[in-house]
GROMACS .gro file of C-alpha atoms in nm:
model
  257
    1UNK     CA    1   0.000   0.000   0.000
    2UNK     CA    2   0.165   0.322  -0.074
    3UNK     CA    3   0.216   0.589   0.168
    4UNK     CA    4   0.180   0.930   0.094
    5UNK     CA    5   0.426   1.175   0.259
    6UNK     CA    6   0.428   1.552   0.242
    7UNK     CA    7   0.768   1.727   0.238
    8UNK     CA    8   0.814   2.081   0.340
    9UNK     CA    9   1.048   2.329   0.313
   10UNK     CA   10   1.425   2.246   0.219
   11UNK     CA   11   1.403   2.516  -0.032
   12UNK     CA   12   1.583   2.872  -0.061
   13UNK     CA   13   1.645   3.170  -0.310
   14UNK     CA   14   2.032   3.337  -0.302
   15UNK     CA   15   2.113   3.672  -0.394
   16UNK     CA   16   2.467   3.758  -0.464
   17UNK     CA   17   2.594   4.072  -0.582
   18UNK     CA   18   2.923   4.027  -0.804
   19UNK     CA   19   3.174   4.348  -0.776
   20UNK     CA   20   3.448   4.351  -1.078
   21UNK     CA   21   3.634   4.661  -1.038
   22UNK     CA   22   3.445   4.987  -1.110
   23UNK     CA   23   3.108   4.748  -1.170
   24UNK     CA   24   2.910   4.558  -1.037
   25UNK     CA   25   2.605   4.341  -1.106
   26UNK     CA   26   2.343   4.062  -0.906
   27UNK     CA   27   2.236   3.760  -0.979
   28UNK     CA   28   1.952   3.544  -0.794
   29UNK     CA   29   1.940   3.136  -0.745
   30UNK     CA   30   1.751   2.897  -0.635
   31UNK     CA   31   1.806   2.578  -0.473
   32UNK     CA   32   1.653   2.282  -0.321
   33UNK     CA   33   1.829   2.059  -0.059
   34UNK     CA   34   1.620   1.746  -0.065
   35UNK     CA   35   1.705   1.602  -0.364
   36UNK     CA   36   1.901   1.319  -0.207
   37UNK     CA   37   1.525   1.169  -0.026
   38UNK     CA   38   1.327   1.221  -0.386
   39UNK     CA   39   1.562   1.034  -0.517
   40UNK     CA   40   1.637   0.760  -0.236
   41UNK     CA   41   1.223   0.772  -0.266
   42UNK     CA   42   1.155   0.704  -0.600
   43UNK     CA   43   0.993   0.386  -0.688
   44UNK     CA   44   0.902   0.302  -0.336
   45UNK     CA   45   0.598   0.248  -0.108
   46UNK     CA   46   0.631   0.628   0.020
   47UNK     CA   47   0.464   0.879  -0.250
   48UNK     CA   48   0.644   1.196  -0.185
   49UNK     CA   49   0.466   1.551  -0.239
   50UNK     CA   50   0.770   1.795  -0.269
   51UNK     CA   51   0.614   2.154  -0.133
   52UNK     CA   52   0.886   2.419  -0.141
   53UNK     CA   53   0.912   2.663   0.140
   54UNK     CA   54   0.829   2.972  -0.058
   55UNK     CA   55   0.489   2.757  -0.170
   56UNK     CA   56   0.418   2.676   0.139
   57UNK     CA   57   0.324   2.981   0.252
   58UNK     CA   58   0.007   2.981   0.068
   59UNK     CA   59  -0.024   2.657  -0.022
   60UNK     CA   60   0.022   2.424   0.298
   61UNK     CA   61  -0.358   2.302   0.411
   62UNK     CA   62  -0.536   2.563   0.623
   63UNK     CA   63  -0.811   2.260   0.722
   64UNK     CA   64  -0.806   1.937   0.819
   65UNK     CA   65  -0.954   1.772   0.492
   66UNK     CA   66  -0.572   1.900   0.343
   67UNK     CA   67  -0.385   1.761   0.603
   68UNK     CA   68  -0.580   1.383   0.605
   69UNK     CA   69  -0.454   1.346   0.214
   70UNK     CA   70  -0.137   1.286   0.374
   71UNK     CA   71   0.008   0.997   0.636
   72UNK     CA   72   0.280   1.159   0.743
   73UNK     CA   73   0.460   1.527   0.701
   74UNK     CA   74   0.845   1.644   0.729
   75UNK     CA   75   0.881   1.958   0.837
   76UNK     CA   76   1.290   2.057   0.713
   77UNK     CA   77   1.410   2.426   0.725
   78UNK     CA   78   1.164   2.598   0.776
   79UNK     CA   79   1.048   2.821   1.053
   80UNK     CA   80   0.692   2.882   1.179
   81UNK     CA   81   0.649   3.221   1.037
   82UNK     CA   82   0.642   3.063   0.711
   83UNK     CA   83   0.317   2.912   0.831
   84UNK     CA   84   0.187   3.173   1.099
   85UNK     CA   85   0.202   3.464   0.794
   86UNK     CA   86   0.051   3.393   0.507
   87UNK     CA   87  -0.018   3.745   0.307
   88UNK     CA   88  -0.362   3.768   0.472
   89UNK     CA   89  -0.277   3.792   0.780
   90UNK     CA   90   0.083   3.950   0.698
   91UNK     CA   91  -0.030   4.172   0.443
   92UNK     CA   92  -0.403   4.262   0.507
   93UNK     CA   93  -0.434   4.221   0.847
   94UNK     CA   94  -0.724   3.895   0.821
   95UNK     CA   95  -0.757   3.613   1.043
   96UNK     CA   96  -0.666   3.252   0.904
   97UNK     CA   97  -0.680   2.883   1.071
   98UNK     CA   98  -0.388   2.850   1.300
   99UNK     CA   99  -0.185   2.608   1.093
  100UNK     CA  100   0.068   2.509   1.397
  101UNK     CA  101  -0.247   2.417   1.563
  102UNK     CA  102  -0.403   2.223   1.305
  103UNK     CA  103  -0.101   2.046   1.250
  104UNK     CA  104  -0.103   1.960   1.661
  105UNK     CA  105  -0.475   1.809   1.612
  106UNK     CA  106  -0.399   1.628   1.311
  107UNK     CA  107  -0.113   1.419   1.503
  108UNK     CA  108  -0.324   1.355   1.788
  109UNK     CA  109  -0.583   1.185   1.582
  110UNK     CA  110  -0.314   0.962   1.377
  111UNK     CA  111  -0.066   1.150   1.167
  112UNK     CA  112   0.299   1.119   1.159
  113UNK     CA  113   0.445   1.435   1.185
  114UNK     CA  114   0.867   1.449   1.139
  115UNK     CA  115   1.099   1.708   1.179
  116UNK     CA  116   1.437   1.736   1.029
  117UNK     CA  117   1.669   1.954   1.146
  118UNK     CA  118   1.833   2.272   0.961
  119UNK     CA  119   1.966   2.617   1.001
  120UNK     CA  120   1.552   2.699   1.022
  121UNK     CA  121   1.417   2.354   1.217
  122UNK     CA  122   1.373   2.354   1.582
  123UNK     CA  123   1.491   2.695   1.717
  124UNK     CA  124   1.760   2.720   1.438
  125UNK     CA  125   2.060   3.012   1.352
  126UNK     CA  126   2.010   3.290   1.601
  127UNK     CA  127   1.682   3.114   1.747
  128UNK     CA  128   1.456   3.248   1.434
  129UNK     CA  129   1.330   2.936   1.284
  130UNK     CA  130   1.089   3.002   1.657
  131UNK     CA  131   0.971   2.630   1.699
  132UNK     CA  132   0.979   2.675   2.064
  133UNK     CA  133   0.624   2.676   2.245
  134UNK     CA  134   0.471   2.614   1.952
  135UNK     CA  135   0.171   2.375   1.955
  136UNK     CA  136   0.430   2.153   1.680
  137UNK     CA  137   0.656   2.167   1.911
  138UNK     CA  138   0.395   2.001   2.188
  139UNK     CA  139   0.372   1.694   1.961
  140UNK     CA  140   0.755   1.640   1.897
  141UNK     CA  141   0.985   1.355   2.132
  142UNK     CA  142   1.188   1.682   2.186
  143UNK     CA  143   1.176   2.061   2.290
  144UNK     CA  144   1.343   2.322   2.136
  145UNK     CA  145   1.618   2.590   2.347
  146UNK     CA  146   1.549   2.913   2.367
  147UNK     CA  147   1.809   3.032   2.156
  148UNK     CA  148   2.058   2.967   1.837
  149UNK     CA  149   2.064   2.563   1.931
  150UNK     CA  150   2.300   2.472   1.627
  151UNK     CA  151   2.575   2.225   1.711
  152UNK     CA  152   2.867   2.321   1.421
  153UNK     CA  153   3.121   2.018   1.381
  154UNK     CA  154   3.334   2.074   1.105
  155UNK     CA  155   3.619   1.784   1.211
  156UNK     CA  156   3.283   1.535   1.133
  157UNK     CA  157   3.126   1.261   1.360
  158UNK     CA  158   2.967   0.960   1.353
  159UNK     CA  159   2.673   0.884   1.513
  160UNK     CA  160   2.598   0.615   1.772
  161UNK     CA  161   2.286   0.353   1.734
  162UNK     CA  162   2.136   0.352   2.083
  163UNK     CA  163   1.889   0.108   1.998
  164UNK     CA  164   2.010  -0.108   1.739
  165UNK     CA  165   1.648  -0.291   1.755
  166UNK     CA  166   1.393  -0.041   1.691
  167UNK     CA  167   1.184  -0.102   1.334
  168UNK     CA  168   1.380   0.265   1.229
  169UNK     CA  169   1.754   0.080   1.218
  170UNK     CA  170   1.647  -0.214   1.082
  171UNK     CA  171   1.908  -0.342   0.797
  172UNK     CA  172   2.138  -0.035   0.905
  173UNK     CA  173   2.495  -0.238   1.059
  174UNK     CA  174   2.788  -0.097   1.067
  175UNK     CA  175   2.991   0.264   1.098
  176UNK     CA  176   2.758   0.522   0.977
  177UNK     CA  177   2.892   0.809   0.732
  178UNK     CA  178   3.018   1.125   0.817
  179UNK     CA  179   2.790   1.438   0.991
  180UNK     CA  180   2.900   1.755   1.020
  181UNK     CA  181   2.598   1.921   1.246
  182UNK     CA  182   2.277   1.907   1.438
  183UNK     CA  183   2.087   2.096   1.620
  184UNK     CA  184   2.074   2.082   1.966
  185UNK     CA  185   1.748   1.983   2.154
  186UNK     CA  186   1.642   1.824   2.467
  187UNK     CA  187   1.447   1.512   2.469
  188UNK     CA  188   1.112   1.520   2.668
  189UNK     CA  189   1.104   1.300   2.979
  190UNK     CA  190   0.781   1.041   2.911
  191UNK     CA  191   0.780   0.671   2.884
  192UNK     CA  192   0.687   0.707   2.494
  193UNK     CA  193   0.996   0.847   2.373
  194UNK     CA  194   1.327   0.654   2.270
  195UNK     CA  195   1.673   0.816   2.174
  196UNK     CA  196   1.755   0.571   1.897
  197UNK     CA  197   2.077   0.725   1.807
  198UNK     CA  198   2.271   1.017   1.886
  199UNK     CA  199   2.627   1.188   1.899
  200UNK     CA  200   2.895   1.036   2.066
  201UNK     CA  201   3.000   1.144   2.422
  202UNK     CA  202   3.313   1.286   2.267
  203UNK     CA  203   3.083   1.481   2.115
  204UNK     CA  204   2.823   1.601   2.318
  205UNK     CA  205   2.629   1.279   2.321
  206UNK     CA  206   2.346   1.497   2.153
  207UNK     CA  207   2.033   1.323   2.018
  208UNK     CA  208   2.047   1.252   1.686
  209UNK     CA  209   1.698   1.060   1.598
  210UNK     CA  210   1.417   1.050   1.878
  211UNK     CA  211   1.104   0.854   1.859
  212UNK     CA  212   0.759   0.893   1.985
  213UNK     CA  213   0.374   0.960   2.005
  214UNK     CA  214   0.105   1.209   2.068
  215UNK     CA  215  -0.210   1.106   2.096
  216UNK     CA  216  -0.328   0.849   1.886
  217UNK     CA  217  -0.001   0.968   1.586
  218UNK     CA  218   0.381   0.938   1.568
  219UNK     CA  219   0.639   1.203   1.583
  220UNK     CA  220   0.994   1.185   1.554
  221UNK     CA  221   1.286   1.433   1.568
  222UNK     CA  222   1.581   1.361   1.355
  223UNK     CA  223   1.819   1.694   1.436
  224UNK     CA  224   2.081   1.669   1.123
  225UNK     CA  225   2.020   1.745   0.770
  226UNK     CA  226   1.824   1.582   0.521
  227UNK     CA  227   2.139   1.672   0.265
  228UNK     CA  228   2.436   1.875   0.236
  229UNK     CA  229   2.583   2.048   0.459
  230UNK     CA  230   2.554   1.888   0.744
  231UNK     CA  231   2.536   1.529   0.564
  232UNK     CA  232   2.819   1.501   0.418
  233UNK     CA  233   2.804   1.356   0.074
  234UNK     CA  234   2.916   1.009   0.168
  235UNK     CA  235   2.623   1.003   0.368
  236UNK     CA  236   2.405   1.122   0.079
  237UNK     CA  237   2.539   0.841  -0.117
  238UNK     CA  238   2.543   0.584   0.131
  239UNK     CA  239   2.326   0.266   0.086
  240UNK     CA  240   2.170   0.277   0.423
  241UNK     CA  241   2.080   0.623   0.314
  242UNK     CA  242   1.725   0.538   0.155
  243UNK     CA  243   1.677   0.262   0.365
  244UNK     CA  244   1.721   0.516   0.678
  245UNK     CA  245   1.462   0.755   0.561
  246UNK     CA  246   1.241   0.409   0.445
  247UNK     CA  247   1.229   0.306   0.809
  248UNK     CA  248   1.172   0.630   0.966
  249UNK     CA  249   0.875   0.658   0.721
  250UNK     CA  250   0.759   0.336   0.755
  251UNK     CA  251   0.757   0.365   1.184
  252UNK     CA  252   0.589   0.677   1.144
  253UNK     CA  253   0.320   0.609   0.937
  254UNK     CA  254   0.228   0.262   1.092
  255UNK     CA  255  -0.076   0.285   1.321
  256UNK     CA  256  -0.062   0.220   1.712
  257UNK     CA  257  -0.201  -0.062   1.823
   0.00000   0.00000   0.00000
């Protein structure tokens, strides 16, 4: 039966301005930074809607009948303004459904609801992606710090299975590839939740997937990337890659009993 999973965010627009002695000119680009999980995607049992941040502004569900097409949604860099301003409230000053709110309701009645982390997940670079006391943030395994909560590591880790059991490392053995970040958050203290891996001690011991549930759904917090940077390409092109992202998938969308 195939799954259908929403993606959102992991998209951005660069402006550079190019100086060449007495001139000067700009130039704009745009980039997407999931293209490593629509790839490791394709062809499987997970049907994966690709909705860019600058789309979902307008376009994520504002009701519940939008949200139950899907059975489970990643949330990757991008921060809850993107979703508490939409141009009618931002720009003429109307009232809209509270889409952090709706997304809380929707996980307590069965969705899976993921978030991956990024210089605009959790709290994010200089605290502004704003996840923190959020009604997302009330579903997730993990809360968010008050403040710029990424954890930079350019020398590289590797991470450390905790639970080498759980249904989300299944077929993963071995030495994982290189990370070069996450961010940091702190995992909630109920009997639901499970640190399946993390950082080493060396390295902070940080979490770096967490597991659990909220009402009747599934949540999980992975706190790296879903690409470059912070994966490093090795880890983009390893084979437990896909099957990673398979079994976080497939946890999340499988029903409690």
């Amino acid at each position: 039966m195939t799954k259908k999973i929403l993606l959102v965010g992991e998209s951005w627009v660069s402006s550079a301005t190019h100086y060449k002695g007495f001139d000067q000119f700009g130039s704009v680009t745009f980039h997407l930074g999931a293209e490593p999980l629509v790839k490791a995607l394709a062809g499987s049992a997970f049907e994966l809607t690709y909705m860019p941040a600058h789309e979902a502004v307008e376009k994520f569900p504002f009701h519940m009948a939008g949200l139950d097409a899907y059975d489970a949604i990643i949330l990757s860099d991008i921060g809850a303004n993107s979703l508490l301003l939409p141009p009618d409230v931002w720009l003429h000053s109307r009232t809209v459904p509270n889409r952090l709110k709706l997304l809380k309701a929707w996980v307590e009645k069965g969705g899976g609801l993921l978030m991956v982390g990024g210089y605009f997940s959790f709290q994010g670079i200089d605290g502004k992606a704003r996840w923190r006391r959020t009604a997302v943030e009330d579903t997730l395994p993990v809360t968010c710090l008050p403040y710029d909560d990424r954890v930079e590591i350019p020398e590289g880790t590797v991470a450390e299975v905790v639970k080498p059991d759980h249904p989300t490392m299944q077929g993963l053995e071995g030495a994982w590839p290189v990370l070069l970040g996450v961010n940091e958050v702190e995992v909630r203290d109920r009997a639901n939740v499970e640190i399946v891996a993390r950082l080493p001690e060396n390295q902070g011991g940080h979490p770096l997937l967490v597991v659990g549930t909220h009402g009747v759904g599934r949540t999980a917090a992975w706190t790296s990337d879903i690409g470059p940077h912070w994966l490093s390409p090795a880890f983009c092109e390893w084979e437990g890659y896909g099957r990673l992202w398979k079994n976080i998938l497939g946890w999340l969308t499988e029903k409690q009993a």
